[in-house]
Amino acid sequence: LAGSQQMKPLKPAGINGNNYFDNLSSPAQVAQADVVVTGLVSEIRALSELVKTEVAENSAVLARISSLESSAADMATRLESALVECSELKGKISKAKEMLIDLASSINA
């Protein structure tokens, strides 16, 4: 292993040297990146809370829509029953009218 590349010491920085340490970020760059990342994390958390709130609101709206659909179906059933009853009453009124006409005819005769 003594002859392998991994065991050789790093060359000093320079024209033909290893520039690994020259490419590392400065503490100021690291601090600036940390501020940016912290801001992004805060924005992500705020957006997450907004999404949770909107999901809850959407769930409430969907529940209300479901309730309104149920009420509309109930009202349609009642309206249908009322229309049937109205039709039956029209038939009874028509018969009563015929009876009154017959009665009036028999009185006048």
PDB file of N, CA and C in Angstrom:
ATOM      1  N   LEU A   1       0.811  -1.205   0.000  1.00  0.00           N
ATOM      2  CA  LEU A   1       0.000   0.000   0.000  1.00  0.00           C
ATOM      3  C   LEU A   1       0.852   1.265   0.000  1.00  0.00           C
ATOM      4  N   ALA A   2       2.124   1.111   0.378  1.00  0.00           N
ATOM      5  CA  ALA A   2       2.979   2.285   0.476  1.00  0.00           C
ATOM      6  C   ALA A   2       3.123   2.980  -0.869  1.00  0.00           C
ATOM      7  N   GLY A   3       3.024   2.261  -1.955  1.00  0.00           N
ATOM      8  CA  GLY A   3       3.179   2.864  -3.269  1.00  0.00           C
ATOM      9  C   GLY A   3       1.875   3.335  -3.888  1.00  0.00           C
ATOM     10  N   SER A   4       0.784   3.123  -3.236  1.00  0.00           N
ATOM     11  CA  SER A   4      -0.496   3.498  -3.844  1.00  0.00           C
ATOM     12  C   SER A   4      -0.720   4.999  -3.759  1.00  0.00           C
ATOM     13  N   GLN A   5      -1.580   5.475  -4.594  1.00  0.00           N
ATOM     14  CA  GLN A   5      -1.916   6.898  -4.627  1.00  0.00           C
ATOM     15  C   GLN A   5      -2.561   7.344  -3.313  1.00  0.00           C
ATOM     16  N   GLN A   6      -3.313   6.449  -2.696  1.00  0.00           N
ATOM     17  CA  GLN A   6      -4.027   6.811  -1.478  1.00  0.00           C
ATOM     18  C   GLN A   6      -3.091   7.096  -0.318  1.00  0.00           C
ATOM     19  N   MET A   7      -1.924   6.523  -0.351  1.00  0.00           N
ATOM     20  CA  MET A   7      -1.013   6.672   0.776  1.00  0.00           C
ATOM     21  C   MET A   7      -0.088   7.876   0.612  1.00  0.00           C
ATOM     22  N   LYS A   8      -0.039   8.473  -0.569  1.00  0.00           N
ATOM     23  CA  LYS A   8       0.863   9.591  -0.785  1.00  0.00           C
ATOM     24  C   LYS A   8       0.289  10.839  -0.128  1.00  0.00           C
ATOM     25  N   PRO A   9       1.110  11.651   0.425  1.00  0.00           N
ATOM     26  CA  PRO A   9       0.614  12.896   1.023  1.00  0.00           C
ATOM     27  C   PRO A   9       0.127  13.839  -0.072  1.00  0.00           C
ATOM     28  N   LEU A  10      -0.794  14.727   0.296  1.00  0.00           N
ATOM     29  CA  LEU A  10      -1.300  15.707  -0.653  1.00  0.00           C
ATOM     30  C   LEU A  10      -0.185  16.646  -1.054  1.00  0.00           C
ATOM     31  N   LYS A  11      -0.158  17.025  -2.321  1.00  0.00           N
ATOM     32  CA  LYS A  11       0.822  17.995  -2.792  1.00  0.00           C
ATOM     33  C   LYS A  11       0.445  19.359  -2.245  1.00  0.00           C
ATOM     34  N   PRO A  12       1.384  20.216  -2.035  1.00  0.00           N
ATOM     35  CA  PRO A  12       1.052  21.558  -1.557  1.00  0.00           C
ATOM     36  C   PRO A  12       0.328  22.342  -2.641  1.00  0.00           C
ATOM     37  N   ALA A  13      -0.437  23.353  -2.232  1.00  0.00           N
ATOM     38  CA  ALA A  13      -1.166  24.173  -3.185  1.00  0.00           C
ATOM     39  C   ALA A  13      -0.174  24.930  -4.050  1.00  0.00           C
ATOM     40  N   GLY A  14      -0.548  25.159  -5.287  1.00  0.00           N
ATOM     41  CA  GLY A  14       0.322  25.898  -6.188  1.00  0.00           C
ATOM     42  C   GLY A  14       0.000  25.553  -7.611  1.00  0.00           C
ATOM     43  N   ILE A  15       0.900  25.895  -8.514  1.00  0.00           N
ATOM     44  CA  ILE A  15       0.662  25.692  -9.945  1.00  0.00           C
ATOM     45  C   ILE A  15       0.427  24.230 -10.262  1.00  0.00           C
ATOM     46  N   ASN A  16       1.266  23.343  -9.794  1.00  0.00           N
ATOM     47  CA  ASN A  16       1.104  21.916 -10.062  1.00  0.00           C
ATOM     48  C   ASN A  16       0.616  21.160  -8.830  1.00  0.00           C
ATOM     49  N   GLY A  17       0.233  21.871  -7.810  1.00  0.00           N
ATOM     50  CA  GLY A  17      -0.152  21.220  -6.560  1.00  0.00           C
ATOM     51  C   GLY A  17      -1.639  20.910  -6.495  1.00  0.00           C
ATOM     52  N   ASN A  18      -2.067  20.419  -5.355  1.00  0.00           N
ATOM     53  CA  ASN A  18      -3.460  20.069  -5.096  1.00  0.00           C
ATOM     54  C   ASN A  18      -4.176  21.328  -4.609  1.00  0.00           C
ATOM     55  N   ASN A  19      -5.252  21.709  -5.293  1.00  0.00           N
ATOM     56  CA  ASN A  19      -5.977  22.923  -4.901  1.00  0.00           C
ATOM     57  C   ASN A  19      -7.277  22.604  -4.148  1.00  0.00           C
ATOM     58  N   TYR A  20      -7.360  21.442  -3.538  1.00  0.00           N
ATOM     59  CA  TYR A  20      -8.563  21.031  -2.801  1.00  0.00           C
ATOM     60  C   TYR A  20      -8.925  22.069  -1.749  1.00  0.00           C
ATOM     61  N   PHE A  21      -7.948  22.471  -0.963  1.00  0.00           N
ATOM     62  CA  PHE A  21      -8.228  23.395   0.135  1.00  0.00           C
ATOM     63  C   PHE A  21      -8.506  24.806  -0.380  1.00  0.00           C
ATOM     64  N   ASP A  22      -8.009  25.135  -1.568  1.00  0.00           N
ATOM     65  CA  ASP A  22      -8.279  26.448  -2.141  1.00  0.00           C
ATOM     66  C   ASP A  22      -9.736  26.580  -2.569  1.00  0.00           C
ATOM     67  N   ASN A  23     -10.384  25.475  -2.905  1.00  0.00           N
ATOM     68  CA  ASN A  23     -11.762  25.496  -3.398  1.00  0.00           C
ATOM     69  C   ASN A  23     -12.812  25.440  -2.291  1.00  0.00           C
ATOM     70  N   LEU A  24     -12.398  25.253  -1.053  1.00  0.00           N
ATOM     71  CA  LEU A  24     -13.366  25.222   0.047  1.00  0.00           C
ATOM     72  C   LEU A  24     -13.983  26.597   0.251  1.00  0.00           C
ATOM     73  N   SER A  25     -15.230  26.620   0.663  1.00  0.00           N
ATOM     74  CA  SER A  25     -15.922  27.889   0.892  1.00  0.00           C
ATOM     75  C   SER A  25     -15.341  28.580   2.107  1.00  0.00           C
ATOM     76  N   SER A  26     -15.395  29.895   2.044  1.00  0.00           N
ATOM     77  CA  SER A  26     -14.928  30.679   3.189  1.00  0.00           C
ATOM     78  C   SER A  26     -16.004  30.641   4.269  1.00  0.00           C
ATOM     79  N   PRO A  27     -15.655  30.959   5.500  1.00  0.00           N
ATOM     80  CA  PRO A  27     -16.665  31.000   6.568  1.00  0.00           C
ATOM     81  C   PRO A  27     -17.807  31.971   6.253  1.00  0.00           C
ATOM     82  N   ALA A  28     -17.488  33.074   5.578  1.00  0.00           N
ATOM     83  CA  ALA A  28     -18.544  34.037   5.218  1.00  0.00           C
ATOM     84  C   ALA A  28     -19.517  33.419   4.216  1.00  0.00           C
ATOM     85  N   GLN A  29     -18.977  32.658   3.243  1.00  0.00           N
ATOM     86  CA  GLN A  29     -19.842  32.000   2.264  1.00  0.00           C
ATOM     87  C   GLN A  29     -20.707  30.948   2.938  1.00  0.00           C
ATOM     88  N   VAL A  30     -20.121  30.227   3.869  1.00  0.00           N
ATOM     89  CA  VAL A  30     -20.882  29.202   4.605  1.00  0.00           C
ATOM     90  C   VAL A  30     -21.993  29.864   5.414  1.00  0.00           C
ATOM     91  N   ALA A  31     -21.682  30.974   6.070  1.00  0.00           N
ATOM     92  CA  ALA A  31     -22.690  31.681   6.865  1.00  0.00           C
ATOM     93  C   ALA A  31     -23.806  32.204   5.971  1.00  0.00           C
ATOM     94  N   GLN A  32     -23.448  32.743   4.819  1.00  0.00           N
ATOM     95  CA  GLN A  32     -24.444  33.253   3.882  1.00  0.00           C
ATOM     96  C   GLN A  32     -25.331  32.118   3.375  1.00  0.00           C
ATOM     97  N   ALA A  33     -24.737  30.990   3.043  1.00  0.00           N
ATOM     98  CA  ALA A  33     -25.503  29.833   2.585  1.00  0.00           C
ATOM     99  C   ALA A  33     -26.424  29.342   3.690  1.00  0.00           C
ATOM    100  N   ASP A  34     -25.950  29.383   4.925  1.00  0.00           N
ATOM    101  CA  ASP A  34     -26.769  28.944   6.065  1.00  0.00           C
ATOM    102  C   ASP A  34     -27.993  29.839   6.208  1.00  0.00           C
ATOM    103  N   VAL A  35     -27.807  31.147   6.021  1.00  0.00           N
ATOM    104  CA  VAL A  35     -28.931  32.091   6.107  1.00  0.00           C
ATOM    105  C   VAL A  35     -29.944  31.793   4.999  1.00  0.00           C
ATOM    106  N   VAL A  36     -29.447  31.533   3.796  1.00  0.00           N
ATOM    107  CA  VAL A  36     -30.332  31.232   2.666  1.00  0.00           C
ATOM    108  C   VAL A  36     -31.102  29.941   2.933  1.00  0.00           C
ATOM    109  N   VAL A  37     -30.397  28.913   3.378  1.00  0.00           N
ATOM    110  CA  VAL A  37     -31.043  27.624   3.655  1.00  0.00           C
ATOM    111  C   VAL A  37     -32.070  27.774   4.775  1.00  0.00           C
ATOM    112  N   THR A  38     -31.724  28.515   5.823  1.00  0.00           N
ATOM    113  CA  THR A  38     -32.658  28.732   6.933  1.00  0.00           C
ATOM    114  C   THR A  38     -33.912  29.451   6.433  1.00  0.00           C
ATOM    115  N   GLY A  39     -33.728  30.442   5.559  1.00  0.00           N
ATOM    116  CA  GLY A  39     -34.877  31.149   4.981  1.00  0.00           C
ATOM    117  C   GLY A  39     -35.747  30.222   4.150  1.00  0.00           C
ATOM    118  N   LEU A  40     -35.098  29.368   3.355  1.00  0.00           N
ATOM    119  CA  LEU A  40     -35.856  28.428   2.532  1.00  0.00           C
ATOM    120  C   LEU A  40     -36.626  27.440   3.393  1.00  0.00           C
ATOM    121  N   VAL A  41     -36.006  26.968   4.454  1.00  0.00           N
ATOM    122  CA  VAL A  41     -36.683  26.031   5.363  1.00  0.00           C
ATOM    123  C   VAL A  41     -37.897  26.713   5.993  1.00  0.00           C
ATOM    124  N   SER A  42     -37.737  27.984   6.394  1.00  0.00           N
ATOM    125  CA  SER A  42     -38.872  28.721   6.968  1.00  0.00           C
ATOM    126  C   SER A  42     -40.001  28.869   5.957  1.00  0.00           C
ATOM    127  N   GLU A  43     -39.648  29.187   4.703  1.00  0.00           N
ATOM    128  CA  GLU A  43     -40.669  29.312   3.664  1.00  0.00           C
ATOM    129  C   GLU A  43     -41.366  27.986   3.405  1.00  0.00           C
ATOM    130  N   ILE A  44     -40.607  26.896   3.394  1.00  0.00           N
ATOM    131  CA  ILE A  44     -41.194  25.567   3.186  1.00  0.00           C
ATOM    132  C   ILE A  44     -42.155  25.236   4.316  1.00  0.00           C
ATOM    133  N   ARG A  45     -41.768  25.546   5.550  1.00  0.00           N
ATOM    134  CA  ARG A  45     -42.664  25.285   6.692  1.00  0.00           C
ATOM    135  C   ARG A  45     -43.939  26.116   6.585  1.00  0.00           C
ATOM    136  N   ALA A  46     -43.787  27.397   6.205  1.00  0.00           N
ATOM    137  CA  ALA A  46     -44.960  28.267   6.069  1.00  0.00           C
ATOM    138  C   ALA A  46     -45.880  27.740   4.971  1.00  0.00           C
ATOM    139  N   LEU A  47     -45.301  27.323   3.844  1.00  0.00           N
ATOM    140  CA  LEU A  47     -46.110  26.761   2.763  1.00  0.00           C
ATOM    141  C   LEU A  47     -46.787  25.467   3.194  1.00  0.00           C
ATOM    142  N   SER A  48     -46.093  24.666   3.969  1.00  0.00           N
ATOM    143  CA  SER A  48     -46.675  23.423   4.470  1.00  0.00           C
ATOM    144  C   SER A  48     -47.888  23.713   5.342  1.00  0.00           C
ATOM    145  N   GLU A  49     -47.769  24.706   6.220  1.00  0.00           N
ATOM    146  CA  GLU A  49     -48.900  25.079   7.075  1.00  0.00           C
ATOM    147  C   GLU A  49     -50.060  25.623   6.241  1.00  0.00           C
ATOM    148  N   LEU A  50     -49.724  26.402   5.213  1.00  0.00           N
ATOM    149  CA  LEU A  50     -50.754  26.937   4.331  1.00  0.00           C
ATOM    150  C   LEU A  50     -51.485  25.805   3.617  1.00  0.00           C
ATOM    151  N   VAL A  51     -50.732  24.820   3.147  1.00  0.00           N
ATOM    152  CA  VAL A  51     -51.334  23.672   2.466  1.00  0.00           C
ATOM    153  C   VAL A  51     -52.238  22.908   3.434  1.00  0.00           C
ATOM    154  N   LYS A  52     -51.770  22.708   4.675  1.00  0.00           N
ATOM    155  CA  LYS A  52     -52.596  22.007   5.671  1.00  0.00           C
ATOM    156  C   LYS A  52     -53.896  22.757   5.915  1.00  0.00           C
ATOM    157  N   THR A  53     -53.795  24.090   6.025  1.00  0.00           N
ATOM    158  CA  THR A  53     -54.987  24.906   6.254  1.00  0.00           C
ATOM    159  C   THR A  53     -55.947  24.794   5.072  1.00  0.00           C
ATOM    160  N   GLU A  54     -55.385  24.873   3.858  1.00  0.00           N
ATOM    161  CA  GLU A  54     -56.242  24.788   2.673  1.00  0.00           C
ATOM    162  C   GLU A  54     -56.881  23.413   2.545  1.00  0.00           C
ATOM    163  N   VAL A  55     -56.152  22.368   2.892  1.00  0.00           N
ATOM    164  CA  VAL A  55     -56.720  21.014   2.854  1.00  0.00           C
ATOM    165  C   VAL A  55     -57.875  20.916   3.842  1.00  0.00           C
ATOM    166  N   ALA A  56     -57.682  21.477   5.044  1.00  0.00           N
ATOM    167  CA  ALA A  56     -58.754  21.448   6.046  1.00  0.00           C
ATOM    168  C   ALA A  56     -59.969  22.233   5.549  1.00  0.00           C
ATOM    169  N   GLU A  57     -59.716  23.406   4.951  1.00  0.00           N
ATOM    170  CA  GLU A  57     -60.820  24.203   4.425  1.00  0.00           C
ATOM    171  C   GLU A  57     -61.524  23.467   3.281  1.00  0.00           C
ATOM    172  N   ASN A  58     -60.757  22.830   2.416  1.00  0.00           N
ATOM    173  CA  ASN A  58     -61.355  22.069   1.315  1.00  0.00           C
ATOM    174  C   ASN A  58     -62.189  20.916   1.848  1.00  0.00           C
ATOM    175  N   SER A  59     -61.704  20.272   2.894  1.00  0.00           N
ATOM    176  CA  SER A  59     -62.466  19.176   3.504  1.00  0.00           C
ATOM    177  C   SER A  59     -63.788  19.694   4.052  1.00  0.00           C
ATOM    178  N   ALA A  60     -63.744  20.867   4.688  1.00  0.00           N
ATOM    179  CA  ALA A  60     -64.972  21.454   5.226  1.00  0.00           C
ATOM    180  C   ALA A  60     -65.935  21.809   4.092  1.00  0.00           C
ATOM    181  N   VAL A  61     -65.407  22.348   3.008  1.00  0.00           N
ATOM    182  CA  VAL A  61     -66.253  22.693   1.856  1.00  0.00           C
ATOM    183  C   VAL A  61     -66.865  21.429   1.255  1.00  0.00           C
ATOM    184  N   LEU A  62     -66.057  20.376   1.120  1.00  0.00           N
ATOM    185  CA  LEU A  62     -66.581  19.115   0.573  1.00  0.00           C
ATOM    186  C   LEU A  62     -67.672  18.529   1.467  1.00  0.00           C
ATOM    187  N   ALA A  63     -67.486  18.628   2.780  1.00  0.00           N
ATOM    188  CA  ALA A  63     -68.510  18.134   3.709  1.00  0.00           C
ATOM    189  C   ALA A  63     -69.789  18.944   3.553  1.00  0.00           C
ATOM    190  N   ARG A  64     -69.649  20.255   3.389  1.00  0.00           N
ATOM    191  CA  ARG A  64     -70.822  21.115   3.217  1.00  0.00           C
ATOM    192  C   ARG A  64     -71.527  20.795   1.893  1.00  0.00           C
ATOM    193  N   ILE A  65     -70.744  20.589   0.836  1.00  0.00           N
ATOM    194  CA  ILE A  65     -71.327  20.220  -0.468  1.00  0.00           C
ATOM    195  C   ILE A  65     -72.098  18.913  -0.344  1.00  0.00           C
ATOM    196  N   SER A  66     -71.520  17.943   0.348  1.00  0.00           N
ATOM    197  CA  SER A  66     -72.188  16.660   0.551  1.00  0.00           C
ATOM    198  C   SER A  66     -73.504  16.848   1.305  1.00  0.00           C
ATOM    199  N   SER A  67     -73.466  17.698   2.323  1.00  0.00           N
ATOM    200  CA  SER A  67     -74.671  17.977   3.103  1.00  0.00           C
ATOM    201  C   SER A  67     -75.733  18.650   2.224  1.00  0.00           C
ATOM    202  N   LEU A  68     -75.297  19.588   1.386  1.00  0.00           N
ATOM    203  CA  LEU A  68     -76.239  20.272   0.494  1.00  0.00           C
ATOM    204  C   LEU A  68     -76.822  19.310  -0.541  1.00  0.00           C
ATOM    205  N   GLU A  69     -75.994  18.404  -1.040  1.00  0.00           N
ATOM    206  CA  GLU A  69     -76.490  17.403  -1.989  1.00  0.00           C
ATOM    207  C   GLU A  69     -77.558  16.531  -1.337  1.00  0.00           C
ATOM    208  N   SER A  70     -77.302  16.137  -0.094  1.00  0.00           N
ATOM    209  CA  SER A  70     -78.267  15.313   0.635  1.00  0.00           C
ATOM    210  C   SER A  70     -79.572  16.088   0.847  1.00  0.00           C
ATOM    211  N   SER A  71     -79.447  17.372   1.221  1.00  0.00           N
ATOM    212  CA  SER A  71     -80.642  18.207   1.418  1.00  0.00           C
ATOM    213  C   SER A  71     -81.404  18.379   0.112  1.00  0.00           C
ATOM    214  N   ALA A  72     -80.679  18.561  -0.993  1.00  0.00           N
ATOM    215  CA  ALA A  72     -81.329  18.724  -2.296  1.00  0.00           C
ATOM    216  C   ALA A  72     -82.070  17.451  -2.690  1.00  0.00           C
ATOM    217  N   ALA A  73     -81.475  16.298  -2.432  1.00  0.00           N
ATOM    218  CA  ALA A  73     -82.136  15.029  -2.746  1.00  0.00           C
ATOM    219  C   ALA A  73     -83.400  14.873  -1.903  1.00  0.00           C
ATOM    220  N   ASP A  74     -83.299  15.260  -0.626  1.00  0.00           N
ATOM    221  CA  ASP A  74     -84.446  15.204   0.277  1.00  0.00           C
ATOM    222  C   ASP A  74     -85.566  16.121  -0.221  1.00  0.00           C
ATOM    223  N   MET A  75     -85.195  17.332  -0.630  1.00  0.00           N
ATOM    224  CA  MET A  75     -86.185  18.287  -1.133  1.00  0.00           C
ATOM    225  C   MET A  75     -86.812  17.791  -2.429  1.00  0.00           C
ATOM    226  N   ALA A  76     -86.029  17.142  -3.282  1.00  0.00           N
ATOM    227  CA  ALA A  76     -86.570  16.598  -4.537  1.00  0.00           C
ATOM    228  C   ALA A  76     -87.608  15.529  -4.245  1.00  0.00           C
ATOM    229  N   THR A  77     -87.333  14.692  -3.248  1.00  0.00           N
ATOM    230  CA  THR A  77     -88.289  13.647  -2.865  1.00  0.00           C
ATOM    231  C   THR A  77     -89.575  14.273  -2.340  1.00  0.00           C
ATOM    232  N   ARG A  78     -89.440  15.303  -1.497  1.00  0.00           N
ATOM    233  CA  ARG A  78     -90.623  15.979  -0.952  1.00  0.00           C
ATOM    234  C   ARG A  78     -91.422  16.673  -2.048  1.00  0.00           C
ATOM    235  N   LEU A  79     -90.702  17.306  -2.994  1.00  0.00           N
ATOM    236  CA  LEU A  79     -91.376  17.986  -4.097  1.00  0.00           C
ATOM    237  C   LEU A  79     -92.144  16.990  -4.954  1.00  0.00           C
ATOM    238  N   GLU A  80     -91.523  15.848  -5.202  1.00  0.00           N
ATOM    239  CA  GLU A  80     -92.195  14.810  -5.982  1.00  0.00           C
ATOM    240  C   GLU A  80     -93.470  14.356  -5.272  1.00  0.00           C
ATOM    241  N   SER A  81     -93.398  14.163  -3.967  1.00  0.00           N
ATOM    242  CA  SER A  81     -94.587  13.771  -3.191  1.00  0.00           C
ATOM    243  C   SER A  81     -95.647  14.862  -3.244  1.00  0.00           C
ATOM    244  N   ALA A  82     -95.223  16.112  -3.158  1.00  0.00           N
ATOM    245  CA  ALA A  82     -96.168  17.226  -3.199  1.00  0.00           C
ATOM    246  C   ALA A  82     -96.847  17.302  -4.567  1.00  0.00           C
ATOM    247  N   LEU A  83     -96.079  17.045  -5.628  1.00  0.00           N
ATOM    248  CA  LEU A  83     -96.663  17.059  -6.974  1.00  0.00           C
ATOM    249  C   LEU A  83     -97.687  15.938  -7.146  1.00  0.00           C
ATOM    250  N   VAL A  84     -97.401  14.771  -6.597  1.00  0.00           N
ATOM    251  CA  VAL A  84     -98.359  13.655  -6.657  1.00  0.00           C
ATOM    252  C   VAL A  84     -99.614  14.025  -5.895  1.00  0.00           C
ATOM    253  N   GLU A  85     -99.449  14.615  -4.711  1.00  0.00           N
ATOM    254  CA  GLU A  85    -100.598  15.007  -3.893  1.00  0.00           C
ATOM    255  C   GLU A  85    -101.405  16.099  -4.601  1.00  0.00           C
ATOM    256  N   CYS A  86    -100.707  17.030  -5.245  1.00  0.00           N
ATOM    257  CA  CYS A  86    -101.379  18.098  -5.990  1.00  0.00           C
ATOM    258  C   CYS A  86    -102.210  17.509  -7.133  1.00  0.00           C
ATOM    259  N   SER A  87    -101.646  16.542  -7.830  1.00  0.00           N
ATOM    260  CA  SER A  87    -102.361  15.889  -8.927  1.00  0.00           C
ATOM    261  C   SER A  87    -103.604  15.184  -8.408  1.00  0.00           C
ATOM    262  N   GLU A  88    -103.471  14.519  -7.263  1.00  0.00           N
ATOM    263  CA  GLU A  88    -104.625  13.830  -6.667  1.00  0.00           C
ATOM    264  C   GLU A  88    -105.694  14.842  -6.266  1.00  0.00           C
ATOM    265  N   LEU A  89    -105.269  15.990  -5.701  1.00  0.00           N
ATOM    266  CA  LEU A  89    -106.243  17.023  -5.311  1.00  0.00           C
ATOM    267  C   LEU A  89    -106.950  17.606  -6.522  1.00  0.00           C
ATOM    268  N   LYS A  90    -106.213  17.776  -7.635  1.00  0.00           N
ATOM    269  CA  LYS A  90    -106.848  18.271  -8.869  1.00  0.00           C
ATOM    270  C   LYS A  90    -107.937  17.304  -9.322  1.00  0.00           C
ATOM    271  N   GLY A  91    -107.635  16.021  -9.223  1.00  0.00           N
ATOM    272  CA  GLY A  91    -108.636  15.003  -9.596  1.00  0.00           C
ATOM    273  C   GLY A  91    -109.854  15.095  -8.703  1.00  0.00           C
ATOM    274  N   LYS A  92    -109.676  15.256  -7.399  1.00  0.00           N
ATOM    275  CA  LYS A  92    -110.799  15.367  -6.456  1.00  0.00           C
ATOM    276  C   LYS A  92    -111.601  16.631  -6.713  1.00  0.00           C
ATOM    277  N   ILE A  93    -110.918  17.746  -7.009  1.00  0.00           N
ATOM    278  CA  ILE A  93    -111.610  19.009  -7.293  1.00  0.00           C
ATOM    279  C   ILE A  93    -112.440  18.874  -8.573  1.00  0.00           C
ATOM    280  N   SER A  94    -111.845  18.203  -9.551  1.00  0.00           N
ATOM    281  CA  SER A  94    -112.573  17.999 -10.815  1.00  0.00           C
ATOM    282  C   SER A  94    -113.843  17.184 -10.580  1.00  0.00           C
ATOM    283  N   LYS A  95    -113.746  16.128  -9.759  1.00  0.00           N
ATOM    284  CA  LYS A  95    -114.927  15.307  -9.451  1.00  0.00           C
ATOM    285  C   LYS A  95    -115.961  16.117  -8.677  1.00  0.00           C
ATOM    286  N   ALA A  96    -115.457  16.934  -7.720  1.00  0.00           N
ATOM    287  CA  ALA A  96    -116.390  17.759  -6.942  1.00  0.00           C
ATOM    288  C   ALA A  96    -117.089  18.774  -7.841  1.00  0.00           C
ATOM    289  N   LYS A  97    -116.366  19.325  -8.790  1.00  0.00           N
ATOM    290  CA  LYS A  97    -116.953  20.282  -9.739  1.00  0.00           C
ATOM    291  C   LYS A  97    -118.042  19.607 -10.575  1.00  0.00           C
ATOM    292  N   GLU A  98    -117.749  18.387 -11.031  1.00  0.00           N
ATOM    293  CA  GLU A  98    -118.753  17.639 -11.805  1.00  0.00           C
ATOM    294  C   GLU A  98    -119.991  17.374 -10.959  1.00  0.00           C
ATOM    295  N   MET A  99    -119.778  17.030  -9.683  1.00  0.00           N
ATOM    296  CA  MET A  99    -120.914  16.762  -8.788  1.00  0.00           C
ATOM    297  C   MET A  99    -121.747  18.032  -8.584  1.00  0.00           C
ATOM    298  N   LEU A 100    -121.070  19.179  -8.458  1.00  0.00           N
ATOM    299  CA  LEU A 100    -121.796  20.442  -8.285  1.00  0.00           C
ATOM    300  C   LEU A 100    -122.591  20.792  -9.543  1.00  0.00           C
ATOM    301  N   ILE A 101    -122.001  20.543 -10.703  1.00  0.00           N
ATOM    302  CA  ILE A 101    -122.706  20.806 -11.969  1.00  0.00           C
ATOM    303  C   ILE A 101    -123.933  19.899 -12.067  1.00  0.00           C
ATOM    304  N   ASP A 102    -123.771  18.630 -11.713  1.00  0.00           N
ATOM    305  CA  ASP A 102    -124.898  17.688 -11.753  1.00  0.00           C
ATOM    306  C   ASP A 102    -125.973  18.114 -10.753  1.00  0.00           C
ATOM    307  N   LEU A 103    -125.573  18.534  -9.577  1.00  0.00           N
ATOM    308  CA  LEU A 103    -126.519  18.973  -8.555  1.00  0.00           C
ATOM    309  C   LEU A 103    -127.280  20.217  -9.035  1.00  0.00           C
ATOM    310  N   ALA A 104    -126.542  21.151  -9.628  1.00  0.00           N
ATOM    311  CA  ALA A 104    -127.178  22.373 -10.132  1.00  0.00           C
ATOM    312  C   ALA A 104    -128.140  22.034 -11.264  1.00  0.00           C
ATOM    313  N   SER A 105    -127.765  21.084 -12.101  1.00  0.00           N
ATOM    314  CA  SER A 105    -128.656  20.677 -13.197  1.00  0.00           C
ATOM    315  C   SER A 105    -129.921  20.033 -12.653  1.00  0.00           C
ATOM    316  N   SER A 106    -129.770  19.194 -11.630  1.00  0.00           N
ATOM    317  CA  SER A 106    -130.946  18.525 -11.084  1.00  0.00           C
ATOM    318  C   SER A 106    -131.855  19.497 -10.342  1.00  0.00           C
ATOM    319  N   ILE A 107    -131.307  20.561  -9.774  1.00  0.00           N
ATOM    320  CA  ILE A 107    -132.118  21.583  -9.087  1.00  0.00           C
ATOM    321  C   ILE A 107    -132.868  22.419 -10.118  1.00  0.00           C
ATOM    322  N   ASN A 108    -132.235  22.738 -11.189  1.00  0.00           N
ATOM    323  CA  ASN A 108    -132.826  23.569 -12.242  1.00  0.00           C
ATOM    324  C   ASN A 108    -133.822  22.800 -13.115  1.00  0.00           C
ATOM    325  N   ALA A 109    -133.785  21.533 -13.055  1.00  0.00           N
ATOM    326  CA  ALA A 109    -134.655  20.736 -13.923  1.00  0.00           C
ATOM    327  C   ALA A 109    -136.043  20.562 -13.388  1.00  0.00           C
TER     328      ALA A 109
END
